[in-house]
Rosetta silent file (secondary structure, phi, psi, omega in degrees, C-alpha in Angstrom):
SEQUENCE: MDLALLRTFVTVHRAGSFTRAAALLGLSQPAVTSQIRTLERQLGRPLFLRQARGVTPTTIGDELAHKAAPHLDALVEIAETGLDDDSSLRTLHLAGPPEFTAERALPALTELTGDDGQGFALRVSFGNSDEVLDGLAAGHNDLAITTAQPRGALLTATPLCDEEHVLVAAPRWADETDPGRLRRKEAHTLEALPVVEVHESLPFITRYWASVFDARPAASGTVVVPDLRAVLACAISGAGLAVLPRYLCAAALDRGDIVALLDPAVPPLRTYFLVVRTGTLAMPHIARAHEWLLEAAATWT
SCORE:     score description
SCORE:     0.000 S_00000001
   1 L     0.000  135.805  176.094  -31.728   39.092 -110.488 S_00000001
   2 L   -66.795  121.195 -179.427  -32.886   42.711 -109.882 S_00000001
   3 H   -63.013  -26.960  175.337  -32.190   43.524 -106.290 S_00000001
   4 H   -65.003  -36.768  175.712  -35.160   45.997 -106.385 S_00000001
   5 H   -65.349  -35.429 -177.478  -37.416   43.059 -107.176 S_00000001
   6 H   -69.182  -44.499 -175.457  -35.924   41.036 -104.431 S_00000001
   7 H   -57.328  -47.200  178.530  -36.450   44.103 -101.974 S_00000001
   8 H   -60.037  -45.527 -177.551  -40.096   44.395 -102.999 S_00000001
   9 H   -62.116  -48.478 -176.471  -40.651   40.645 -102.561 S_00000001
  10 H   -60.473  -41.533  176.825  -39.038   40.526  -99.091 S_00000001
  11 H   -50.501  -51.859  176.453  -41.244   43.480  -98.071 S_00000001
  12 H   -62.321  -39.699 -176.098  -44.376   41.854  -99.283 S_00000001
  13 H   -61.746  -42.053  175.613  -43.400   38.633  -97.559 S_00000001
  14 H   -76.476  -31.037 -178.552  -42.813   40.428  -94.158 S_00000001
  15 H   -83.958  -21.966 -178.380  -45.914   42.709  -94.532 S_00000001
  16 L    66.462   14.009  167.425  -48.224   39.933  -95.714 S_00000001
  17 L  -158.523  156.912  176.378  -49.962   42.141  -98.246 S_00000001
  18 H   -69.935  -36.376 -178.358  -49.372   44.141 -101.271 S_00000001
  19 H   -68.334  -48.676  174.873  -51.062   47.136  -99.953 S_00000001
  20 H   -67.666  -26.412  174.093  -49.036   47.306  -96.850 S_00000001
  21 H   -65.830  -41.110  178.911  -45.759   46.587  -98.596 S_00000001
  22 H   -52.025  -50.444  179.614  -46.617   49.527 -100.959 S_00000001
  23 H   -60.096  -40.839 -174.399  -47.011   51.832  -98.025 S_00000001
  24 H   -74.077  -29.908 -176.709  -43.781   50.745  -96.490 S_00000001
  25 H   -91.363  -14.038 -172.000  -41.852   50.991  -99.876 S_00000001
  26 L    73.288   22.062 -176.688  -43.425   54.272 -100.881 S_00000001
  27 L  -114.256  166.212  173.286  -44.845   52.744 -104.141 S_00000001
  28 L   -81.064  152.977  171.126  -48.290   52.322 -105.604 S_00000001
  29 H   -49.737  -50.303  178.139  -49.962   48.966 -105.184 S_00000001
  30 H   -59.312  -37.691 -175.619  -49.987   48.258 -108.899 S_00000001
  31 H   -67.549  -32.720  178.990  -46.219   48.878 -109.141 S_00000001
  32 H   -72.815  -38.986  171.534  -45.620   46.354 -106.192 S_00000001
  33 H   -51.104  -58.703 -177.630  -48.054   43.921 -108.009 S_00000001
  34 H   -63.543  -32.954  179.046  -46.214   44.265 -111.250 S_00000001
  35 H   -77.314  -24.947  174.407  -42.711   43.675 -109.718 S_00000001
  36 H   -75.336  -41.647  176.833  -43.842   40.571 -107.897 S_00000001
  37 H   -63.925  -32.522  172.550  -45.322   39.232 -111.198 S_00000001
  38 H   -62.683  -40.621 -174.386  -42.018   39.993 -112.992 S_00000001
  39 H   -76.261  -32.764  178.408  -39.988   38.128 -110.404 S_00000001
  40 H   -58.362  -48.446 -176.254  -42.639   35.168 -110.520 S_00000001
  41 H   -67.306  -35.647  177.526  -42.123   35.016 -114.435 S_00000001
  42 H   -63.922  -41.086  176.113  -38.383   35.113 -113.948 S_00000001
  43 H   -79.232  -27.095 -178.412  -38.479   32.271 -111.542 S_00000001
  44 L    70.950   27.172  175.624  -41.259   30.450 -113.326 S_00000001
  45 L  -144.426  143.517  172.327  -42.954   29.690 -109.996 S_00000001
  46 L   -75.604  146.747 -172.553  -45.608   31.544 -107.908 S_00000001
  47 L  -112.377  -16.421 -177.091  -44.284   33.148 -104.817 S_00000001
  48 E  -138.908  146.292  172.104  -47.638   34.136 -103.255 S_00000001
  49 E  -109.634  127.827  179.438  -51.111   32.888 -103.018 S_00000001
  50 E   -75.744  131.146  174.320  -53.760   35.721 -103.171 S_00000001
  51 L  -129.161  179.034 -173.804  -56.302   35.691 -100.570 S_00000001
  52 L   -66.957  -34.581  176.299  -59.187   38.006  -99.541 S_00000001
  53 L  -120.154   93.898  175.345  -57.041   39.624  -96.935 S_00000001
  54 L    84.845 -158.989 -175.440  -53.410   39.849  -97.977 S_00000001
  55 E  -135.765  150.859  172.262  -51.139   37.030  -99.357 S_00000001
  56 E  -128.660  129.653 -179.914  -49.575   33.890  -98.079 S_00000001
  57 E   -65.165  140.683  171.388  -46.215   32.784  -99.371 S_00000001
  58 L   -78.185 -173.680 -176.371  -45.887   29.548 -101.129 S_00000001
  59 H   -67.580  -37.613  170.143  -43.238   27.022 -100.178 S_00000001
  60 H   -58.424  -45.286  178.111  -40.950   28.603 -102.920 S_00000001
  61 H   -67.395  -32.989  179.638  -41.663   32.014 -101.587 S_00000001
  62 H   -72.590  -34.302 -175.662  -40.764   31.160  -98.030 S_00000001
  63 H   -69.183  -43.201  179.000  -37.491   29.448  -99.204 S_00000001
  64 H   -54.820  -53.807 -170.499  -36.669   32.567 -101.330 S_00000001
  65 H   -59.481  -46.318 -177.426  -37.339   34.906  -98.408 S_00000001
  66 H   -61.326  -42.585 -177.728  -35.250   32.793  -95.873 S_00000001
  67 H   -67.570  -51.976 -166.484  -32.401   32.896  -98.474 S_00000001
  68 H   -83.518  -33.747 -172.909  -32.645   36.417  -99.638 S_00000001
  69 H   -60.621  -48.641 -179.728  -33.608   38.521  -96.584 S_00000001
  70 H   -62.355  -34.626 -175.682  -30.511   38.374  -94.477 S_00000001
  71 H   -73.843  -35.970  170.111  -28.380   39.271  -97.338 S_00000001
  72 H   -65.135  -36.694  177.822  -30.624   42.317  -98.352 S_00000001
  73 H   -57.190  -45.273 -176.624  -30.469   43.281  -94.697 S_00000001
  74 H   -72.576  -35.615  170.217  -26.709   43.299  -94.773 S_00000001
  75 H   -54.538  -48.469  176.831  -26.654   45.374  -97.842 S_00000001
  76 H   -61.191  -32.039 -179.415  -28.835   47.979  -96.209 S_00000001
  77 H   -71.906  -45.782 -176.444  -26.585   47.870  -93.201 S_00000001
  78 H   -65.135  -29.892 -178.827  -23.461   48.357  -95.332 S_00000001
  79 H   -76.266  -38.287  176.205  -25.165   51.527  -97.110 S_00000001
  80 H   -60.599  -50.419  176.995  -26.148   52.905  -93.649 S_00000001
  81 H   -55.006  -37.582  177.771  -22.760   52.529  -92.261 S_00000001
  82 H   -57.485  -29.782 -173.869  -21.399   54.244  -95.336 S_00000001
  83 H   -92.570   -9.296  179.562  -23.489   57.199  -94.638 S_00000001
  84 L   -64.834  147.805 -176.811  -22.466   57.681  -91.057 S_00000001
  85 L   -73.074  -28.071  173.710  -20.531   60.798  -90.091 S_00000001
  86 L  -109.902  104.611 -172.901  -17.987   58.451  -88.242 S_00000001
  87 L   -69.434   -9.074  174.166  -17.209   55.640  -90.500 S_00000001
  88 L   -81.818   -5.835 -178.987  -15.676   53.734  -87.510 S_00000001
  89 L  -115.295  141.238  167.621  -18.971   53.291  -85.793 S_00000001
  90 E   -83.208  159.958  179.635  -21.858   51.225  -86.972 S_00000001
  91 E  -119.282  125.384  178.799  -25.337   52.615  -86.359 S_00000001
  92 E   -96.054  127.761  178.238  -27.988   50.717  -84.438 S_00000001
  93 E  -104.345  112.880 -175.147  -31.568   51.720  -85.193 S_00000001
  94 E  -110.038  139.877  179.158  -33.706   50.994  -82.103 S_00000001
  95 E  -137.632  146.194 -179.749  -37.405   51.349  -81.891 S_00000001
  96 E  -179.328  179.768  177.691  -39.807   50.865  -79.034 S_00000001
  97 L   -64.481  140.527 -163.626  -42.493   52.331  -76.690 S_00000001
  98 H   -66.110  -41.335 -177.085  -41.451   55.756  -75.552 S_00000001
  99 H   -70.541  -42.273  175.358  -41.603   55.298  -71.816 S_00000001
 100 H   -71.231  -29.978  178.313  -39.889   51.924  -71.530 S_00000001
 101 H   -69.807  -43.005 -173.996  -37.304   52.804  -74.075 S_00000001
 102 H   -78.441  -35.591 -169.505  -36.381   55.996  -72.274 S_00000001
 103 H   -87.855  -33.157 -172.990  -36.544   54.696  -68.784 S_00000001
 104 H  -115.475  -61.342 -166.512  -35.054   51.179  -69.236 S_00000001
 105 H   -67.803  -50.192 -178.488  -33.416   50.456  -72.648 S_00000001
 106 H   -57.732  -49.957  176.795  -31.561   53.682  -73.259 S_00000001
 107 H   -55.193  -34.931  178.487  -29.667   54.015  -69.953 S_00000001
 108 H   -77.417  -41.062 -168.096  -28.294   50.551  -70.713 S_00000001
 109 H   -82.781  -16.078  171.687  -27.474   50.860  -74.241 S_00000001
 110 H   -62.923  -25.225  172.483  -25.714   54.226  -74.044 S_00000001
 111 H   -55.892  -21.321 -166.967  -22.913   52.402  -72.258 S_00000001
 112 H  -104.173   12.779 -174.814  -22.176   50.756  -75.722 S_00000001
 113 L   -98.858   13.959  179.094  -22.005   54.093  -77.750 S_00000001
 114 L   -79.930 -177.361 -175.326  -18.244   54.691  -77.030 S_00000001
 115 L  -105.022   41.804 -172.238  -15.379   54.505  -79.407 S_00000001
 116 L   -89.527   12.980 -171.785  -13.755   51.279  -77.889 S_00000001
 117 L    84.142  -16.253  171.289  -13.775   49.537  -81.259 S_00000001
 118 L  -117.043    4.623 -175.932  -16.981   47.746  -80.555 S_00000001
 119 L   -84.581  167.044 -179.431  -19.290   50.626  -80.045 S_00000001
 120 E  -142.208  163.853  168.999  -21.997   51.958  -82.289 S_00000001
 121 E   -89.685  157.696 -163.710  -23.952   55.054  -82.879 S_00000001
 122 E  -127.942  130.269  174.714  -27.521   54.969  -81.779 S_00000001
 123 E  -124.703  111.445 -154.663  -30.681   56.003  -83.412 S_00000001
 124 E  -122.949  144.134  173.758  -34.081   55.754  -81.657 S_00000001
 125 E  -135.348  149.398 -177.215  -37.674   56.091  -82.678 S_00000001
 126 E  -110.621  154.335  169.143  -40.872   55.651  -80.512 S_00000001
 127 L   176.475  174.297  173.986  -44.097   53.997  -81.421 S_00000001
 128 L   -71.918 -174.739 -177.345  -46.660   51.358  -80.560 S_00000001
 129 H   -60.764  -47.788  179.416  -46.175   47.648  -81.107 S_00000001
 130 H   -57.726  -48.464 -179.816  -47.620   47.769  -84.705 S_00000001
 131 H   -58.793  -49.797 -170.315  -45.520   50.787  -85.714 S_00000001
 132 H   -75.774  -30.268  175.670  -42.211   49.469  -84.439 S_00000001
 133 H   -72.520  -35.489  166.752  -42.717   45.935  -85.987 S_00000001
 134 H   -52.268  -41.899 -176.880  -43.657   47.533  -89.272 S_00000001
 135 H   -78.210  -26.162  175.328  -40.490   49.525  -89.246 S_00000001
 136 H   -67.546  -43.226 -170.839  -38.377   46.422  -88.274 S_00000001
 137 H   -73.521  -30.850 -177.855  -39.986   44.321  -91.121 S_00000001
 138 H   -72.902  -15.369 -175.836  -39.374   47.248  -93.542 S_00000001
 139 L    97.911   -2.444 -176.888  -35.707   47.350  -92.723 S_00000001
 140 L   -76.393  -31.905  176.445  -35.990   50.772  -91.012 S_00000001
 141 L  -117.431  160.557  176.744  -35.070   49.531  -87.598 S_00000001
 142 L   -98.906  -31.233 -168.068  -32.516   46.837  -86.373 S_00000001
 143 E  -142.477  132.203  173.873  -33.868   46.064  -83.078 S_00000001
 144 E  -123.904  147.236  170.149  -37.430   46.478  -81.586 S_00000001
 145 E  -123.039  134.772 -170.085  -38.913   46.292  -78.223 S_00000001
 146 E  -152.950  153.991  171.048  -42.521   45.480  -78.140 S_00000001
 147 L   -92.893   -0.501  176.761  -45.310   43.987  -76.081 S_00000001
 148 L  -106.539  137.127  175.181  -46.673   42.021  -78.979 S_00000001
 149 L   -90.276  122.094 -176.966  -44.938   38.758  -80.041 S_00000001
 150 L   -65.998  166.389  172.651  -44.767   38.740  -83.773 S_00000001
 151 L  -110.084  164.229  172.393  -45.868   35.891  -86.083 S_00000001
 152 L    96.920  168.399 -175.608  -44.132   34.438  -88.946 S_00000001
 153 L   -97.854   -1.601 -177.104  -40.621   33.222  -89.282 S_00000001
 154 L   -90.207   -7.421  170.879  -38.886   36.441  -90.571 S_00000001
 155 E  -129.155  139.620 -177.478  -38.887   38.143  -87.194 S_00000001
 156 E  -108.467  120.927  176.808  -37.436   36.546  -84.088 S_00000001
 157 E  -104.201  141.359  178.288  -38.700   37.464  -80.602 S_00000001
 158 E  -131.417  126.395  177.093  -36.908   36.868  -77.346 S_00000001
 159 E   -54.548  131.362 -179.533  -38.645   37.509  -73.998 S_00000001
 160 E  -104.443  -48.055  178.934  -36.891   40.499  -72.327 S_00000001
 161 E  -167.528  168.658  173.344  -38.736   41.089  -69.066 S_00000001
 162 E  -111.627  149.907  170.878  -42.074   41.267  -67.389 S_00000001
 163 E  -117.779  138.287 -179.067  -43.539   44.422  -65.857 S_00000001
 164 E   -84.004  134.781  177.020  -45.829   44.487  -62.936 S_00000001
 165 E   -91.251  138.985  177.082  -49.005   46.834  -63.243 S_00000001
 166 E  -127.363  136.573  175.497  -49.952   48.764  -60.103 S_00000001
 167 E   -88.208  118.820 -171.837  -53.293   50.507  -59.363 S_00000001
 168 E  -135.106  163.611  172.309  -52.244   53.887  -57.910 S_00000001
 169 E  -165.827  166.253  171.423  -53.593   57.143  -56.866 S_00000001
 170 L   -60.720  149.168  179.911  -52.774   60.193  -54.733 S_00000001
 171 H   -50.236  -30.892 -177.018  -53.103   59.545  -50.976 S_00000001
 172 H   -71.395  -22.234  169.406  -56.308   61.509  -50.633 S_00000001
 173 H   -76.329  -33.158  171.201  -58.101   59.133  -52.890 S_00000001
 174 H   -61.628  -39.463 -175.977  -57.104   56.200  -50.846 S_00000001
 175 L   -69.050  -14.140 -176.429  -58.516   57.877  -47.720 S_00000001
 176 L   -91.616   -6.446  178.372  -61.861   58.281  -49.546 S_00000001
 177 L   -95.865  166.083 -177.635  -62.173   54.436  -50.236 S_00000001
 178 L  -103.561  111.418 -179.037  -63.233   51.638  -48.039 S_00000001
 179 H   -54.157  -46.545 -178.733  -60.178   49.326  -47.535 S_00000001
 180 H   -59.899  -36.977  179.381  -62.399   46.492  -46.565 S_00000001
 181 H   -75.931  -25.719  173.204  -64.408   46.572  -49.796 S_00000001
 182 H   -67.613  -36.796 -179.768  -61.171   46.924  -51.765 S_00000001
 183 H   -65.932  -25.422  176.921  -59.741   43.669  -50.101 S_00000001
 184 L   -86.879   -2.555  175.700  -62.955   42.052  -51.324 S_00000001
 185 L    53.464   57.244  172.992  -62.073   43.334  -54.725 S_00000001
 186 L   -91.807  103.344 -169.623  -65.367   45.086  -55.404 S_00000001
 187 H   -58.177  -38.061 -169.359  -64.562   46.874  -58.543 S_00000001
 188 H   -65.153  -20.540  163.530  -67.384   49.279  -58.413 S_00000001
 189 H   -47.928  -49.950  178.020  -65.639   51.036  -55.285 S_00000001
 190 H   -75.403  -25.801 -179.284  -62.989   52.079  -57.593 S_00000001
 191 H   -70.555  -14.934 -179.939  -65.098   53.036  -60.501 S_00000001
 192 L   -79.907  -11.480  177.227  -66.532   55.924  -58.686 S_00000001
 193 L   -94.431  150.461  175.132  -63.165   57.682  -58.854 S_00000001
 194 L   -48.386  156.272 -179.018  -61.746   59.752  -61.822 S_00000001
 195 E  -127.307  137.235  168.796  -59.435   57.669  -64.148 S_00000001
 196 E  -104.039  128.240  177.839  -56.131   58.790  -65.856 S_00000001
 197 E  -150.750  168.051 -173.486  -55.303   56.852  -68.854 S_00000001
 198 L   -88.670  -15.202 -176.140  -53.232   56.848  -72.123 S_00000001
 199 L  -153.683  151.057  178.579  -56.164   56.262  -74.537 S_00000001
 200 L   -55.513  -26.008 -177.073  -60.008   56.551  -74.556 S_00000001
 201 L   -79.886   -1.045  176.923  -60.261   52.624  -74.781 S_00000001
 202 L    53.113   56.119 -172.790  -58.611   52.525  -71.309 S_00000001
 203 H   -63.644  -48.061  179.575  -56.070   49.845  -72.193 S_00000001
 204 H   -70.280  -41.530  174.462  -54.353   49.636  -68.930 S_00000001
 205 H   -54.946  -50.387 -175.676  -57.457   49.912  -66.721 S_00000001
 206 H   -62.137  -42.553 -179.532  -59.227   47.284  -68.835 S_00000001
 207 H   -65.139  -38.243 -176.665  -56.261   44.800  -68.632 S_00000001
 208 H   -68.766  -53.432 -178.672  -56.051   45.341  -64.888 S_00000001
 209 H   -52.981  -47.089  178.023  -59.819   44.931  -64.282 S_00000001
 210 H   -58.964  -38.148  178.411  -59.859   41.705  -66.359 S_00000001
 211 H   -77.189  -42.051 -171.483  -56.994   40.186  -64.446 S_00000001
 212 H   -94.508  -37.358 -179.081  -57.804   41.213  -61.025 S_00000001
 213 H  -100.533  -13.619 -173.606  -61.739   41.640  -61.058 S_00000001
 214 L    52.446   44.831 -176.472  -62.463   39.281  -63.946 S_00000001
 215 L  -152.432  169.976  173.841  -64.691   42.149  -65.288 S_00000001
 216 L   -97.495  145.366 -174.748  -64.729   45.098  -67.687 S_00000001
 217 L   -77.278  140.919  168.368  -64.429   48.552  -66.011 S_00000001
 218 L   -94.687    8.446  176.501  -67.469   50.748  -66.128 S_00000001
 219 L   -80.040  172.280  172.900  -65.412   53.828  -65.752 S_00000001
 220 L  -132.979  164.330 -174.565  -64.497   56.406  -68.470 S_00000001
 221 L   -76.250  122.304  175.212  -61.413   58.466  -68.757 S_00000001
 222 L   -83.185  -41.236  174.905  -61.303   61.803  -66.936 S_00000001
 223 E  -123.192  121.810  173.699  -57.771   62.710  -68.072 S_00000001
 224 E  -124.226  119.823 -170.050  -56.378   60.982  -71.336 S_00000001
 225 L  -144.216  122.073 -171.178  -52.843   61.800  -72.151 S_00000001
 226 L   -76.627   45.949  179.650  -50.716   59.476  -74.568 S_00000001
 227 L  -160.413  120.928  171.475  -47.649   59.015  -72.256 S_00000001
 228 H   -51.028  -30.789 -177.769  -47.273   57.061  -69.146 S_00000001
 229 H   -70.816  -36.751 -179.337  -44.935   59.663  -67.644 S_00000001
 230 H   -77.785  -29.766 -179.191  -47.697   62.270  -67.940 S_00000001
 231 H   -65.242  -47.448  174.415  -50.323   59.777  -66.555 S_00000001
 232 H   -51.142  -51.974  170.288  -47.965   59.409  -63.544 S_00000001
 233 H   -49.256  -39.468 -176.936  -47.683   63.255  -63.168 S_00000001
 234 H   -77.692  -33.278  174.560  -51.438   63.592  -63.285 S_00000001
 235 H   -65.786  -36.591  176.215  -51.919   60.806  -60.660 S_00000001
 236 H   -62.578  -40.056 -176.287  -49.489   62.510  -58.391 S_00000001
 237 L   -74.540  -10.416  176.398  -51.276   65.778  -58.717 S_00000001
 238 L    97.997   16.401 -178.034  -54.562   64.068  -57.576 S_00000001
 239 L   -76.019  -15.454  175.001  -56.413   63.849  -60.932 S_00000001
 240 L   155.361 -172.842  169.830  -57.487   60.321  -60.275 S_00000001
 241 E   -82.869  161.957  177.513  -56.403   56.693  -60.247 S_00000001
 242 E  -150.931  166.350  173.249  -54.302   55.114  -62.724 S_00000001
 243 E  -120.519  119.649 -176.239  -52.698   51.759  -63.626 S_00000001
 244 E  -131.441  151.774  173.421  -48.868   52.070  -64.145 S_00000001
 245 E   -59.722  134.324  178.056  -45.868   49.876  -64.606 S_00000001
 246 H   -49.011  -42.478  177.931  -44.101   49.367  -61.218 S_00000001
 247 H   -61.714  -21.655 -172.033  -40.731   50.527  -62.712 S_00000001
 248 H   -93.966  -30.832 -176.642  -42.067   53.844  -63.725 S_00000001
 249 H  -107.745    6.256 -176.485  -43.865   54.589  -60.448 S_00000001
 250 H   -55.894  -52.380  179.336  -41.683   52.875  -57.815 S_00000001
 251 H   -60.376  -36.948  173.185  -40.017   56.078  -56.798 S_00000001
 252 H   -61.966  -49.325  176.168  -43.219   57.929  -56.388 S_00000001
 253 H   -57.661  -38.938  177.651  -44.620   55.157  -54.278 S_00000001
 254 H   -67.684  -31.493 -176.168  -41.512   55.142  -52.074 S_00000001
 255 H   -76.369  -20.495 -179.268  -41.738   58.911  -51.672 S_00000001
 256 L    96.076   -3.103  178.900  -45.360   58.606  -50.746 S_00000001
 257 L   -60.226  -23.161  172.441  -46.522   60.770  -53.666 S_00000001
 258 L  -148.613  169.017 -174.982  -48.911   58.106  -54.594 S_00000001
 259 E  -134.302  156.288  175.637  -50.251   54.900  -52.926 S_00000001
 260 E   -84.789  124.664 -177.832  -51.098   51.425  -54.214 S_00000001
 261 L   -77.822  -24.229 -174.052  -54.934   51.068  -53.971 S_00000001
 262 L  -153.358  147.946 -177.959  -54.850   47.142  -54.023 S_00000001
 263 L  -129.960   83.124 -175.447  -52.226   44.627  -53.587 S_00000001
 264 L   -70.276  161.597 -178.300  -53.471   41.534  -55.382 S_00000001
 265 L   -74.218  -24.655  176.739  -51.956   38.240  -54.788 S_00000001
 266 L  -129.917  104.383 -173.849  -51.139   37.764  -58.447 S_00000001
 267 L   -81.511  152.031  175.145  -50.518   41.180  -59.826 S_00000001
 268 L   -62.111  130.945 -176.994  -51.124   41.818  -63.529 S_00000001
 269 E  -122.985  152.698  172.294  -47.921   41.369  -65.715 S_00000001
 270 E  -134.074  134.014 -178.930  -47.076   42.303  -69.258 S_00000001
 271 E   -93.888  139.066  171.388  -44.111   40.914  -71.207 S_00000001
 272 E  -104.103  150.210  176.519  -41.767   42.819  -73.413 S_00000001
 273 E  -124.746  150.195  169.349  -39.856   41.210  -76.227 S_00000001
 274 E   -96.343  121.639 -170.736  -36.774   41.980  -78.047 S_00000001
 275 E  -119.035  130.177  176.149  -37.383   41.550  -81.842 S_00000001
 276 E  -129.935  159.271  174.279  -34.972   41.333  -84.691 S_00000001
 277 E   -71.945  141.197 -178.382  -35.325   40.253  -88.523 S_00000001
 278 L   -60.432  127.454  173.390  -34.288   36.533  -88.454 S_00000001
 279 L   100.616  -23.938 -172.851  -30.557   36.312  -89.335 S_00000001
 280 H   -71.706  -15.017  170.332  -29.435   39.920  -88.423 S_00000001
 281 H   -58.741  -17.960  169.896  -28.014   38.578  -85.025 S_00000001
 282 H   -64.199  -22.611  175.984  -25.044   37.725  -87.270 S_00000001
 283 L   -78.155  131.105 -167.628  -24.228   41.423  -87.229 S_00000001
 284 H   -71.805  -41.831 -177.054  -21.931   42.142  -84.360 S_00000001
 285 H   -59.278  -42.126 -176.181  -23.420   45.466  -83.358 S_00000001
 286 H   -69.238  -38.520 -177.000  -27.025   44.131  -83.236 S_00000001
 287 H   -63.077  -38.941 -179.536  -25.996   40.945  -81.407 S_00000001
 288 H   -66.687  -41.791  175.835  -24.083   43.048  -78.780 S_00000001
 289 H   -60.788  -41.745 -177.180  -27.061   45.380  -78.241 S_00000001
 290 H   -69.760  -36.108  177.076  -29.349   42.342  -77.970 S_00000001
 291 H   -70.514  -49.113 -171.283  -27.133   40.569  -75.426 S_00000001
 292 H   -65.698  -31.525  174.498  -26.589   43.616  -73.423 S_00000001
 293 H   -69.171  -51.671 -179.460  -30.241   44.315  -73.116 S_00000001
 294 H   -60.861  -37.726  177.189  -31.084   40.846  -71.897 S_00000001
 295 H   -63.154  -40.957  173.279  -28.201   41.011  -69.466 S_00000001
 296 H   -67.315  -36.295 -173.306  -29.487   44.456  -68.074 S_00000001
 297 H   -69.572  -27.002  172.595  -33.141   43.167  -67.861 S_00000001
 298 L   -60.942  -11.888  179.481  -31.941   40.481  -65.448 S_00000001
 299 L   -99.563  -19.691 -173.080  -31.108   43.190  -63.007 S_00000001
 300 L   -74.325  141.607  175.612  -34.443   45.182  -63.333 S_00000001
 301 L  -124.193    0.000    0.000  -36.884   44.761  -60.597 S_00000001
């Protein structure tokens, strides 16, 4: 059986559509469709059911994917290892959100990059949840950190840790608010302040408002910058209020550079997941990184 056809099949199975698989493979959609039809003719069975939005694997398609995908991933790993400058080291391809990966994951994983016989080379890429999961499904990454729990059987997710979100601002903004009204959780007291966020849709503010005030914010972004570390810097400089993960702003809070505007009884949380392609934890370097991150996360506060 042609391995190129199997690779296309597994990519379609993971992507859930011919169009998305074509983009991941760098092929045209007609080429992907033709390859799948060729494989179906060779097997004499349909592998996918075509739907208005994407495709759904048949029972035979699911069975073939579960049998073929781990072996194809292993072949990719062999090829990548052969291309490394140091053939004694495997390469781990990690993807995740830039701030969490830089502040949490990389300091832990760099301890494993030595040449003790079990170490590995490390290659890192940043992206949002959709981007890193697409890269993982396509075989570009070995291990992904994401706040989205993937669906389907070909990606396996393990909860890594929870992050607490804190509503913060420079001390001068806290001095201008009414603490009594804040304790009564009156959202409009805060909405009069300028807002610093990572996107025009205000994802962190919106999530915090929904959890704490059971409402949608009426505010708009005064400063929008797509990096939480930059949001922290802007908040410290007095640009406005922001919602930040506690791990990222804890030192600034301790120094008094910023203050928490509210201390809800149940703070908003967001869960991070470690995600791998199903079956790839049989590869020692992926399994070691996976286990090491889980152990490190147990010490994160």
